[in-house]
CSV table of C-alpha atoms in Angstrom, one decimal:
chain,number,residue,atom,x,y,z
I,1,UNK,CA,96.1,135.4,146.8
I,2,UNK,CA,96.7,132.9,150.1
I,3,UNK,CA,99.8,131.8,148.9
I,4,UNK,CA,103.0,131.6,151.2
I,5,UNK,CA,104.7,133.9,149.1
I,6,UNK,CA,101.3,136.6,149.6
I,7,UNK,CA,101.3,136.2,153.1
I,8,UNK,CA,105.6,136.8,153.5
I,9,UNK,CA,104.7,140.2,151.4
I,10,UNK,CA,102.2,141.1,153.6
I,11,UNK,CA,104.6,140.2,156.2
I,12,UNK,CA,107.7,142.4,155.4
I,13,UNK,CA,104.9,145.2,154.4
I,14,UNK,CA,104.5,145.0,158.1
I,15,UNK,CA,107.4,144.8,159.7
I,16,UNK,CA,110.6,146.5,159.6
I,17,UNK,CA,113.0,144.4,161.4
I,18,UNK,CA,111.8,141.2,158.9
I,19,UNK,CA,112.9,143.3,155.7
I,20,UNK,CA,116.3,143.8,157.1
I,21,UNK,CA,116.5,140.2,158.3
I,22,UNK,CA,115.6,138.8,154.6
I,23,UNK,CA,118.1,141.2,153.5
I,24,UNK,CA,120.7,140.0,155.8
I,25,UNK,CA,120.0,136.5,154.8
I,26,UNK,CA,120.1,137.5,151.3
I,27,UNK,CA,124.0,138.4,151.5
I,28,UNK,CA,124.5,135.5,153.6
I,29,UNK,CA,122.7,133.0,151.1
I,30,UNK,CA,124.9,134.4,147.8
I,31,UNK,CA,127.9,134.2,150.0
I,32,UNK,CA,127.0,131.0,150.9
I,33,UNK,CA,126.0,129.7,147.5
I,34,UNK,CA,129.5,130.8,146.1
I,35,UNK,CA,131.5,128.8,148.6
I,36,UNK,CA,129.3,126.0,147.5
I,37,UNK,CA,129.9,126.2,144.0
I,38,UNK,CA,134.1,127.4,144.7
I,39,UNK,CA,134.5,124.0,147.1
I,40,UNK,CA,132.6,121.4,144.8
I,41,UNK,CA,134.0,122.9,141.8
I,42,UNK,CA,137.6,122.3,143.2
I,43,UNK,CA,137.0,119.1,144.6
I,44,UNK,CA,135.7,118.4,140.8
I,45,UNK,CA,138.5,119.8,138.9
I,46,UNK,CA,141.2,117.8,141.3
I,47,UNK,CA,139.4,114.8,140.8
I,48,UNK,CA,138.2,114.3,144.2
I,49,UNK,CA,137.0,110.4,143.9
I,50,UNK,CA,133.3,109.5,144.6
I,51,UNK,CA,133.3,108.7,148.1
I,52,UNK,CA,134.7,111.9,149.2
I,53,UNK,CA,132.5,113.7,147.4
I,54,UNK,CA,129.5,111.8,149.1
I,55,UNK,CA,131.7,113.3,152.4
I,56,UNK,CA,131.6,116.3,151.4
I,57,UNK,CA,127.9,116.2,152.2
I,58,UNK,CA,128.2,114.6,155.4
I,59,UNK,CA,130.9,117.6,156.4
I,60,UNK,CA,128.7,120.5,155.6
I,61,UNK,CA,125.8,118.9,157.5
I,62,UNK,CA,127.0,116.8,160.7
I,63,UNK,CA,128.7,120.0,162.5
I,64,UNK,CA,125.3,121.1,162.9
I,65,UNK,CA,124.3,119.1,165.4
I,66,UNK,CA,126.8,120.2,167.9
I,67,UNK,CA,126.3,124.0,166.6
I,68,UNK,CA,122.3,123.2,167.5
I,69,UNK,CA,122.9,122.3,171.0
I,70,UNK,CA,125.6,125.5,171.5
I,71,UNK,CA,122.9,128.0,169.7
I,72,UNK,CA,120.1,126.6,172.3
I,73,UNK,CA,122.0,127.2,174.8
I,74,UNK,CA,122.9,131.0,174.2
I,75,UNK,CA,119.4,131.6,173.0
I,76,UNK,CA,118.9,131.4,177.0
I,77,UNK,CA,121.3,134.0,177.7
I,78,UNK,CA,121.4,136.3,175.0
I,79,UNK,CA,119.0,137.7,172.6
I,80,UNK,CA,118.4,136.3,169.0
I,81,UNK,CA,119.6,138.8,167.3
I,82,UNK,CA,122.9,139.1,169.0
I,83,UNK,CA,123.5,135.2,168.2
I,84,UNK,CA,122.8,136.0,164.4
I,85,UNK,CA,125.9,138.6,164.4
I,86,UNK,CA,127.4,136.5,166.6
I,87,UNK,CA,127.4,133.7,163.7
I,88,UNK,CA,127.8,136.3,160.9
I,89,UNK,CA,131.2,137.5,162.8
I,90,UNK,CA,132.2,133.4,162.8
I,91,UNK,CA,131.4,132.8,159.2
I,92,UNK,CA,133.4,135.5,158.2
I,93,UNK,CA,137.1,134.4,159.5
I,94,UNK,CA,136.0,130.9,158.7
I,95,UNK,CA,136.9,132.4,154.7
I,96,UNK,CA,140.4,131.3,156.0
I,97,UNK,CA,139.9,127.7,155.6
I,98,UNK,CA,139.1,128.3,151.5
I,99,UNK,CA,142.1,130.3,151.3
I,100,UNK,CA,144.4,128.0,152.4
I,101,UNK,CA,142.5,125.5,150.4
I,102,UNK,CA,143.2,127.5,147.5
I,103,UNK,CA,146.8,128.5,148.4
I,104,UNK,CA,147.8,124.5,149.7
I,105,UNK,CA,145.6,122.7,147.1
I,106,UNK,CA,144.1,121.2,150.2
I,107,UNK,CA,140.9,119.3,150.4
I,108,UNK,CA,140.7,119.1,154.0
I,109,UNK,CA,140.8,122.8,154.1
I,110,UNK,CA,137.7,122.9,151.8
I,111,UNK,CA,136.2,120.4,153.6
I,112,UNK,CA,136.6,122.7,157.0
I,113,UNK,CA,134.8,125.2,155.6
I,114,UNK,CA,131.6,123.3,154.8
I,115,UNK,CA,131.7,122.1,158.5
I,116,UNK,CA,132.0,125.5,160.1
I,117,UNK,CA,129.1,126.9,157.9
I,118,UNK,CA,127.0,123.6,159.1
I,119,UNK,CA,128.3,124.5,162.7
I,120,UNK,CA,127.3,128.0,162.3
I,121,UNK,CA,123.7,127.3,160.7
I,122,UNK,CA,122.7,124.9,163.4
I,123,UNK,CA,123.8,127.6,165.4
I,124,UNK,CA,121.9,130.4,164.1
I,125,UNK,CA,119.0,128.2,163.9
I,126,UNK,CA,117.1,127.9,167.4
I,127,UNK,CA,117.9,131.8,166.9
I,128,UNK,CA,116.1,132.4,163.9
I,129,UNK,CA,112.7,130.3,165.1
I,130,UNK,CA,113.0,132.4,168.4
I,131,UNK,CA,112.7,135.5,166.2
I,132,UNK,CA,110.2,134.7,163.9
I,133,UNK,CA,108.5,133.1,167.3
I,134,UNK,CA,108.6,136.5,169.3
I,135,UNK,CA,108.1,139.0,166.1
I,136,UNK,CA,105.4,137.6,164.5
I,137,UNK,CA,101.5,136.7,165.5
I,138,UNK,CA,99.7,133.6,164.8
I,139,UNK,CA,98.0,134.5,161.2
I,140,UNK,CA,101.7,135.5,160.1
I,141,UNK,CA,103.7,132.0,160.8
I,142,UNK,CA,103.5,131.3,157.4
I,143,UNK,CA,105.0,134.2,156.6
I,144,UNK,CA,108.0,133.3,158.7
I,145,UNK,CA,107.7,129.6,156.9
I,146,UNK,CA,108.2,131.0,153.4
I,147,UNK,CA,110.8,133.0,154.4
I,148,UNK,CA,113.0,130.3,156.0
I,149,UNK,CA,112.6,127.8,152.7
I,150,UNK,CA,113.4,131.1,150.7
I,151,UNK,CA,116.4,131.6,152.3
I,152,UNK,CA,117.6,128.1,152.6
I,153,UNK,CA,116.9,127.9,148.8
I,154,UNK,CA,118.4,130.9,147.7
I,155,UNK,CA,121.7,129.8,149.6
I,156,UNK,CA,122.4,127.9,146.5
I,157,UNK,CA,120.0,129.4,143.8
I,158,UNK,CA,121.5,132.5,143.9
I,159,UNK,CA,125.3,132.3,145.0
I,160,UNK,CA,124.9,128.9,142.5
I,161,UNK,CA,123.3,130.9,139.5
I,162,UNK,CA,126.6,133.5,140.3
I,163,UNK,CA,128.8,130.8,140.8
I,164,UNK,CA,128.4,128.8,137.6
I,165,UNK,CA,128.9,132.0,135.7
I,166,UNK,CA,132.0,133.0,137.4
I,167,UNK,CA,133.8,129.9,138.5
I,168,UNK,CA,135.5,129.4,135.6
I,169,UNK,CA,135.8,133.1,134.7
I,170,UNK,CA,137.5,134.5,137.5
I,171,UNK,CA,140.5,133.2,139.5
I,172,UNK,CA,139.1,131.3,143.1
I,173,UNK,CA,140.6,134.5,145.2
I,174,UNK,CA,138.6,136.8,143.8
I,175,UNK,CA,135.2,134.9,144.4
I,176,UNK,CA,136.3,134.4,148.2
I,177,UNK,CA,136.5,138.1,147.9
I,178,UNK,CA,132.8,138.3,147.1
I,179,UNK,CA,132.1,136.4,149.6
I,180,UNK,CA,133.7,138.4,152.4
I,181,UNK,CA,131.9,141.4,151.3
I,182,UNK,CA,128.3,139.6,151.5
I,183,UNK,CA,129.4,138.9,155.0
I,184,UNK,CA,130.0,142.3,155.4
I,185,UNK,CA,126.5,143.2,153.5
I,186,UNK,CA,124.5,140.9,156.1
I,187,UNK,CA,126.1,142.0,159.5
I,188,UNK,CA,125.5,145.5,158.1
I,189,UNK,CA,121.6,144.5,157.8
I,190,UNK,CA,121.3,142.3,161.0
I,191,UNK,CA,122.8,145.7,163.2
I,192,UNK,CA,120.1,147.6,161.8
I,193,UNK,CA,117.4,145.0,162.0
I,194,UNK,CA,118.6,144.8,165.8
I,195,UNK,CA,117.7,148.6,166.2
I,196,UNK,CA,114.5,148.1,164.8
I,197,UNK,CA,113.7,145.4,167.2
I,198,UNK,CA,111.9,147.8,169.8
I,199,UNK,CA,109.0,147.7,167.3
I,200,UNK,CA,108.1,144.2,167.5
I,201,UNK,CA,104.6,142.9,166.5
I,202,UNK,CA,102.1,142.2,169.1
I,203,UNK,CA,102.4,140.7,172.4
I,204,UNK,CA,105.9,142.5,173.4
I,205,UNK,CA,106.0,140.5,176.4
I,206,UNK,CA,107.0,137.5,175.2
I,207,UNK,CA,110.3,139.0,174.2
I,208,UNK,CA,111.3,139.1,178.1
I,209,UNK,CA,110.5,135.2,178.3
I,210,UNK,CA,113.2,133.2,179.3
I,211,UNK,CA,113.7,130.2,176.7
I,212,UNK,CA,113.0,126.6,178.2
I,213,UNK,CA,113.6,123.4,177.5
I,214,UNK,CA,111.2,120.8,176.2
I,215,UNK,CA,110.6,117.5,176.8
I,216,UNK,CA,110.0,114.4,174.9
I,217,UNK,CA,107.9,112.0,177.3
I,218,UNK,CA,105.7,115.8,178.2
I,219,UNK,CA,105.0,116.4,174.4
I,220,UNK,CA,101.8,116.5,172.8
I,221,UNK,CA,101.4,113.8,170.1
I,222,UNK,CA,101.4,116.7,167.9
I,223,UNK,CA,104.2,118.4,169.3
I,224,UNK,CA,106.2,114.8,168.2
I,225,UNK,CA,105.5,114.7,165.2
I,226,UNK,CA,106.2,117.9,164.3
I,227,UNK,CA,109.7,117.5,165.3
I,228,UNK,CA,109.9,114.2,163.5
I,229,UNK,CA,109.1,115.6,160.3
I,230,UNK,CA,112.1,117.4,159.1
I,231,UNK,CA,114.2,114.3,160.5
I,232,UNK,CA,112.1,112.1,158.2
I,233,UNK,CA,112.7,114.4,155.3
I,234,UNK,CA,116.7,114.6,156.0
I,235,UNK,CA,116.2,110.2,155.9
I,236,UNK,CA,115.3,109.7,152.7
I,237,UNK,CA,116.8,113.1,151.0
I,238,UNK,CA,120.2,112.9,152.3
I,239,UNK,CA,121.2,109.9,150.3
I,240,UNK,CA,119.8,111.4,147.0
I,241,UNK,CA,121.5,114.8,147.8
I,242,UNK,CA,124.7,113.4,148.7
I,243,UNK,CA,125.2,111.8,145.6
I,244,UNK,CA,124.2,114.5,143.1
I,245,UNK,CA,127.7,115.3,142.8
I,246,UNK,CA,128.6,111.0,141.9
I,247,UNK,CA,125.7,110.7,139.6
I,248,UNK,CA,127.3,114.0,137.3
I,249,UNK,CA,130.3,112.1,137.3
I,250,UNK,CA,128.2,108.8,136.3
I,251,UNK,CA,126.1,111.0,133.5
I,252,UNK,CA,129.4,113.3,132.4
I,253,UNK,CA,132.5,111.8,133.6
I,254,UNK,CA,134.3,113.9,130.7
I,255,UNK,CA,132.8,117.2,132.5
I,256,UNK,CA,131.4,116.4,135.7
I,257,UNK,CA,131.9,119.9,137.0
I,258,UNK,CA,130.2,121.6,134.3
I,259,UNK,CA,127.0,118.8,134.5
I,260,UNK,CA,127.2,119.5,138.8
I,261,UNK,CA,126.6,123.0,139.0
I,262,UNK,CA,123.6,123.6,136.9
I,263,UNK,CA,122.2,120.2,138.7
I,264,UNK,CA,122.9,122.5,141.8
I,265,UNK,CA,121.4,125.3,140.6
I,266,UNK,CA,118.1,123.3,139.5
I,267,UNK,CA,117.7,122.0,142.6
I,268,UNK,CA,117.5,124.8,144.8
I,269,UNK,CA,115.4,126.4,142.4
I,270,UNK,CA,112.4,123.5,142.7
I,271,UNK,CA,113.6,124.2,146.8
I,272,UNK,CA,112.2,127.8,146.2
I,273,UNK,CA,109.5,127.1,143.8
I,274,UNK,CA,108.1,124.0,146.2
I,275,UNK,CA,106.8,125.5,149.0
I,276,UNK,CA,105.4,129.0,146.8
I,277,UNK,CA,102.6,125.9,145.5
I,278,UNK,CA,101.0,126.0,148.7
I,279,UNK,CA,98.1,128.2,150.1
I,280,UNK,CA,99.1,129.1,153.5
I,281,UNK,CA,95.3,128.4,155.2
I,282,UNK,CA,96.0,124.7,154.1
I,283,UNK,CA,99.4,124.4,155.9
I,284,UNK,CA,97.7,122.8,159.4
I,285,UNK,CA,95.8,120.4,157.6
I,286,UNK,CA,99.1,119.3,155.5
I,287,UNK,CA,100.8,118.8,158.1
I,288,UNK,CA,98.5,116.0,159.3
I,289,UNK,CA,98.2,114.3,155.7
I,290,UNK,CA,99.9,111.4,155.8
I,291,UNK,CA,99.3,110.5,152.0
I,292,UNK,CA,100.6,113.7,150.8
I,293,UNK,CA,103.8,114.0,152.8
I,294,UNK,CA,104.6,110.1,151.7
I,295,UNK,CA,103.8,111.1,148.2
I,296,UNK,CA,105.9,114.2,148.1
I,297,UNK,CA,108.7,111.9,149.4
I,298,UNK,CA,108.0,108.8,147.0
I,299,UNK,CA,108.1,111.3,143.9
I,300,UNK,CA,111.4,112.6,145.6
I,301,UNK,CA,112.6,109.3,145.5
I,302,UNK,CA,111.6,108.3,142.3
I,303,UNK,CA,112.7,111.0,140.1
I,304,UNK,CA,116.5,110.9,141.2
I,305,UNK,CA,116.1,107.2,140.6
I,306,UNK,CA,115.8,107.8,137.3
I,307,UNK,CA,118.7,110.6,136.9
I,308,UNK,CA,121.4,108.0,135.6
I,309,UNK,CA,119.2,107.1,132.4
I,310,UNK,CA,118.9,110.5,131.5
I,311,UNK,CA,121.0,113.3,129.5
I,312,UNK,CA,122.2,116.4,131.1
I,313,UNK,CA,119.2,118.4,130.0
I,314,UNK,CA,116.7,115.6,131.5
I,315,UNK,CA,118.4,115.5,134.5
I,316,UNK,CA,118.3,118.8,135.4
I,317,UNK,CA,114.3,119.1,134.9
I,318,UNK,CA,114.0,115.9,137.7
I,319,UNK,CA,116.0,116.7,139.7
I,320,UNK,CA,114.1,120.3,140.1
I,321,UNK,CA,110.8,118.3,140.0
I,322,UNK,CA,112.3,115.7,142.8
I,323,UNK,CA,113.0,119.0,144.9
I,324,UNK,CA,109.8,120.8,144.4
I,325,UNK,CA,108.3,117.8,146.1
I,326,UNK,CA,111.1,117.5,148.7
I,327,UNK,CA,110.3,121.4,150.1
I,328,UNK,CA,106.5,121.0,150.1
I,329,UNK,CA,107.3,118.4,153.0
I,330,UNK,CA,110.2,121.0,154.2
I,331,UNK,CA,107.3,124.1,154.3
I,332,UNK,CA,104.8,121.6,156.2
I,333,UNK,CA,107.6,120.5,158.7
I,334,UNK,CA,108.8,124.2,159.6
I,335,UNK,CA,105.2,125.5,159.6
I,336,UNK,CA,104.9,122.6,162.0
I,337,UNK,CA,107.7,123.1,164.0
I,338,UNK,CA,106.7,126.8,164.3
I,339,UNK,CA,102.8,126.8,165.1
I,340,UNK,CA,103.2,123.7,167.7
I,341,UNK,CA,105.4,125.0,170.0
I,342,UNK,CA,105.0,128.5,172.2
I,343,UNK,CA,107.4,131.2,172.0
I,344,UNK,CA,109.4,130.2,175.1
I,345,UNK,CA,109.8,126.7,173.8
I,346,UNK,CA,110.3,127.0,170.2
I,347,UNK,CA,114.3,127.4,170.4
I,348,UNK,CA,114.7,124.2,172.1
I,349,UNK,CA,112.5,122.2,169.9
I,350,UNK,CA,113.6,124.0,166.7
I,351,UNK,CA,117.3,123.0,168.1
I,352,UNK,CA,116.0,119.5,168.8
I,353,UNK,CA,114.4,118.6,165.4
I,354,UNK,CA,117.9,120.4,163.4
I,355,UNK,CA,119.7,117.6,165.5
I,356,UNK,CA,117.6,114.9,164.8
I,357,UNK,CA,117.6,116.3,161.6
I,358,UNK,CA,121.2,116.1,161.2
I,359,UNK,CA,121.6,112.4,163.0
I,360,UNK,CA,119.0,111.5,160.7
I,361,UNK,CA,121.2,112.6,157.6
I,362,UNK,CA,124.2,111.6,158.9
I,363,UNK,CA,123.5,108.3,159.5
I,364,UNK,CA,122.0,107.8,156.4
I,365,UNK,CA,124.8,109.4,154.3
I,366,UNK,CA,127.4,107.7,155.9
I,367,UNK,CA,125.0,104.1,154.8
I,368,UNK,CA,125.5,105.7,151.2
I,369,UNK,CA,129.1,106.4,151.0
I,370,UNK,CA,130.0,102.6,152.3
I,371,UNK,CA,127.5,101.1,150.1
I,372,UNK,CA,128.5,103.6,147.1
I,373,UNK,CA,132.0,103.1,147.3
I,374,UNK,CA,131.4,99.1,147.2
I,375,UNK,CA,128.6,98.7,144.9
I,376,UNK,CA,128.4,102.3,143.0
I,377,UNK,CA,126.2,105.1,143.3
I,378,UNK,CA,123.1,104.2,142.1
I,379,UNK,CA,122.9,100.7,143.9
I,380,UNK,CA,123.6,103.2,147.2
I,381,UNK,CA,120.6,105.1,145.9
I,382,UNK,CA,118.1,102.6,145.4
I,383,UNK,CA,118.7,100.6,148.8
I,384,UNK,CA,119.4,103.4,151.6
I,385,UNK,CA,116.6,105.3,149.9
I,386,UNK,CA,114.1,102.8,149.9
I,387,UNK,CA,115.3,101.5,153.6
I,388,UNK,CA,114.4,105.3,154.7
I,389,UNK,CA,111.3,105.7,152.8
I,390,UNK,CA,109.9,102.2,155.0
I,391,UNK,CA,110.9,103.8,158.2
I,392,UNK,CA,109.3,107.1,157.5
I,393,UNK,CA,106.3,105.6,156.7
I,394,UNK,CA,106.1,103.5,160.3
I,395,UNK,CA,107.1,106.8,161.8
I,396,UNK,CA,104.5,109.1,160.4
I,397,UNK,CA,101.7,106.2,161.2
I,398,UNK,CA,102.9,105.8,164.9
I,399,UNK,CA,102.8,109.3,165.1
I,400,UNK,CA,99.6,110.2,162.8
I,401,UNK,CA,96.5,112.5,164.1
């Protein structure tokens, strides 16, 4: 029983404040997961054409970066938990954009809203590590790791599994409406998670430390390479990712939407069941493990490679194994991220790595949608992909222990 998913138990067994925060996220991640399913649905049904599609992606990521560097630098000034209602508040009136998506038949309405939820998680972000940073002791950072891939799973395993079964049921208002009231659900949670706060795990002192900046040239060789790993991931996932939506149309072009969604839904379900493999003593030494991470990624790779020979039914199975290799890497990288850093540095390095993160998978997705648009999706597959996978493995040598 030294799973990740043992030790978050033994984790929200402990503390208060974490069981509201994981219910807050909760809300936040069906909301979240609907929108998904609502704006690639749409695009889907009014034939949006491959290369905006790919776009799409870009848009709900690339705000991010900019949302990192704004969340870092509140995390200085106010506390954590404030910034999480802060970006709870923001992602409720940013239901606007949908609805006048819906009301315009506007894709660049649609679009907006992916790019103020990307703004608003790089945001919340730096927040979020400082938390689990300040709340929790040493032995319980996985804890805090399982949580995070949890809820950045369930943002589309469970507003997805909702969303396939209601997208075409009920009119697009009405799941906006849902929506609004998981908003509601989470700020309701995060105010009485903030009231809790007083009864923070050991070492209460740190939560008067003032946030500080780190440095790249003063870093440990450790400390690099922990906040190179999620970039490396974003590298040679974001191409793959991107193009889910293309390949559906490639596999189904009759009914793209209804091939999408469940490919959705089986891929954040290997990006809960990924990380739940791993024992949390063995984290540290996975982190420094070359062979595994680069294995994790090749299988990645390999598996959504194949997607375009496949039925429906076969896809959906690789692409859930593809992302149950993808989030062991993710785990590793956050437990990383989390154990390198101290408690006054880990919102500036978390905030760092999301926009490396995003750079990575911007620049890489943007490679993707030129090269599918010219050449068709799975050519932009194979070559960005492969191009990534080289440089990862240079990086992770340079920056081996």
């Amino acid at each position: 029983m030294n799973t990740l998913l043992y030790a978050l138990f033994r984790a929200l067994r402990s503390h208060r404040w974490l069981r509201l925060l994981a219910c807050a996220f909760l809300f936040t991640s069906v909301g979240n997961g609907l929108t998904q399913v609502m704006v690639f649905g749409l695009l889907l049904d009014w034939q949006a054409p491959a290369s905006l599609l790919t776009l799409a992606y870009l848009f709900a990521m690339l705000p991010g970066f900019v949302g990192s560097l704004v969340g870092e630098r509140l995390c200085m000034r106010f506390s954590p938990i404030r910034l999480l209602v802060l970006t709870e508040w923001l992602g409720l009136l940013a239901l606007l954009f949908p609805l006048m998506g819906i009301q315009y038949h506007s894709m660049v309405a649609l679009l907006a809203v992916q790019s103020t939820e990307a703004f608003l998680a790089g945001m919340s972000w730096p927040a979020l590590t400082l938390l689990f940073r300040r709340g929790l002791s040493e032995a319980e950072l996985p804890a805090a790791t399982c949580l995070e891939t949890m809820i950045f799973a369930s943002q589309v395993l469970l507003g997805t599994g909702l969303g396939m079964v209601l997208f075409h049921q009920l009119p697009a208002l009405t799941l906006l409406g849902f929506d609004a009231l998981t908003f509601v659900g989470s700020l309701l949670m995060l105010l009485l998670a903030g009231s809790a706060l007083p009864s923070l795990a050991p070492g209460q002192a740190a939560e008067t430390e003032r946030p500080v900046a780190v440095h790249w040239q003063a870093l440990a060789p450790q400390q690099k390479r922990s906040l190179l790993l999620l970039p490396a991931l974003a590298a040679v996932g974001s191409p793959a990712m991107a193009l889910l939506p293309a390949l559906a149309q490639q596999i189904e072009p009759e009914d793209a939407a209804g091939l999408a969604l469940p490919l959705l839904f089986a891929r954040s379900l290997g990006q809960l069941c990924g990380p739940l493999l791993l024992k949390r003593e063995s984290l540290p030494r996975y982190a420094g493990q070359n062979r595994l991470l680069l294995t994790c990624l090749g299988l990645f790779l390999f598996a959504y490679g194949t997607i375009p020979l496949l039925s429906g039914m076969q896809a959906l199975g690789v692409v859930f194994i593809a992302h149950l290799a993808s989030n062991i890497v993710f785990a590793v990288g956050t437990f990383s991220l989390l154990s390198s850093f101290q408690a006054d540095q880990v919102s500036s390095a978390s905030g760092r790595a999301w926009r490396w993160q995003t750079a990575s998978a911007s620049i890489f997705t943007c490679l993707t949608a030129l090269i599918a648009d010219v050449w068709g999706p799975l050519q932009a597959l194979y070559g960005v992909s492969a191009c990534a996978l080289l440089i990862v493995v240079g990086t992770l040598r340079r920056y081996g222990r």
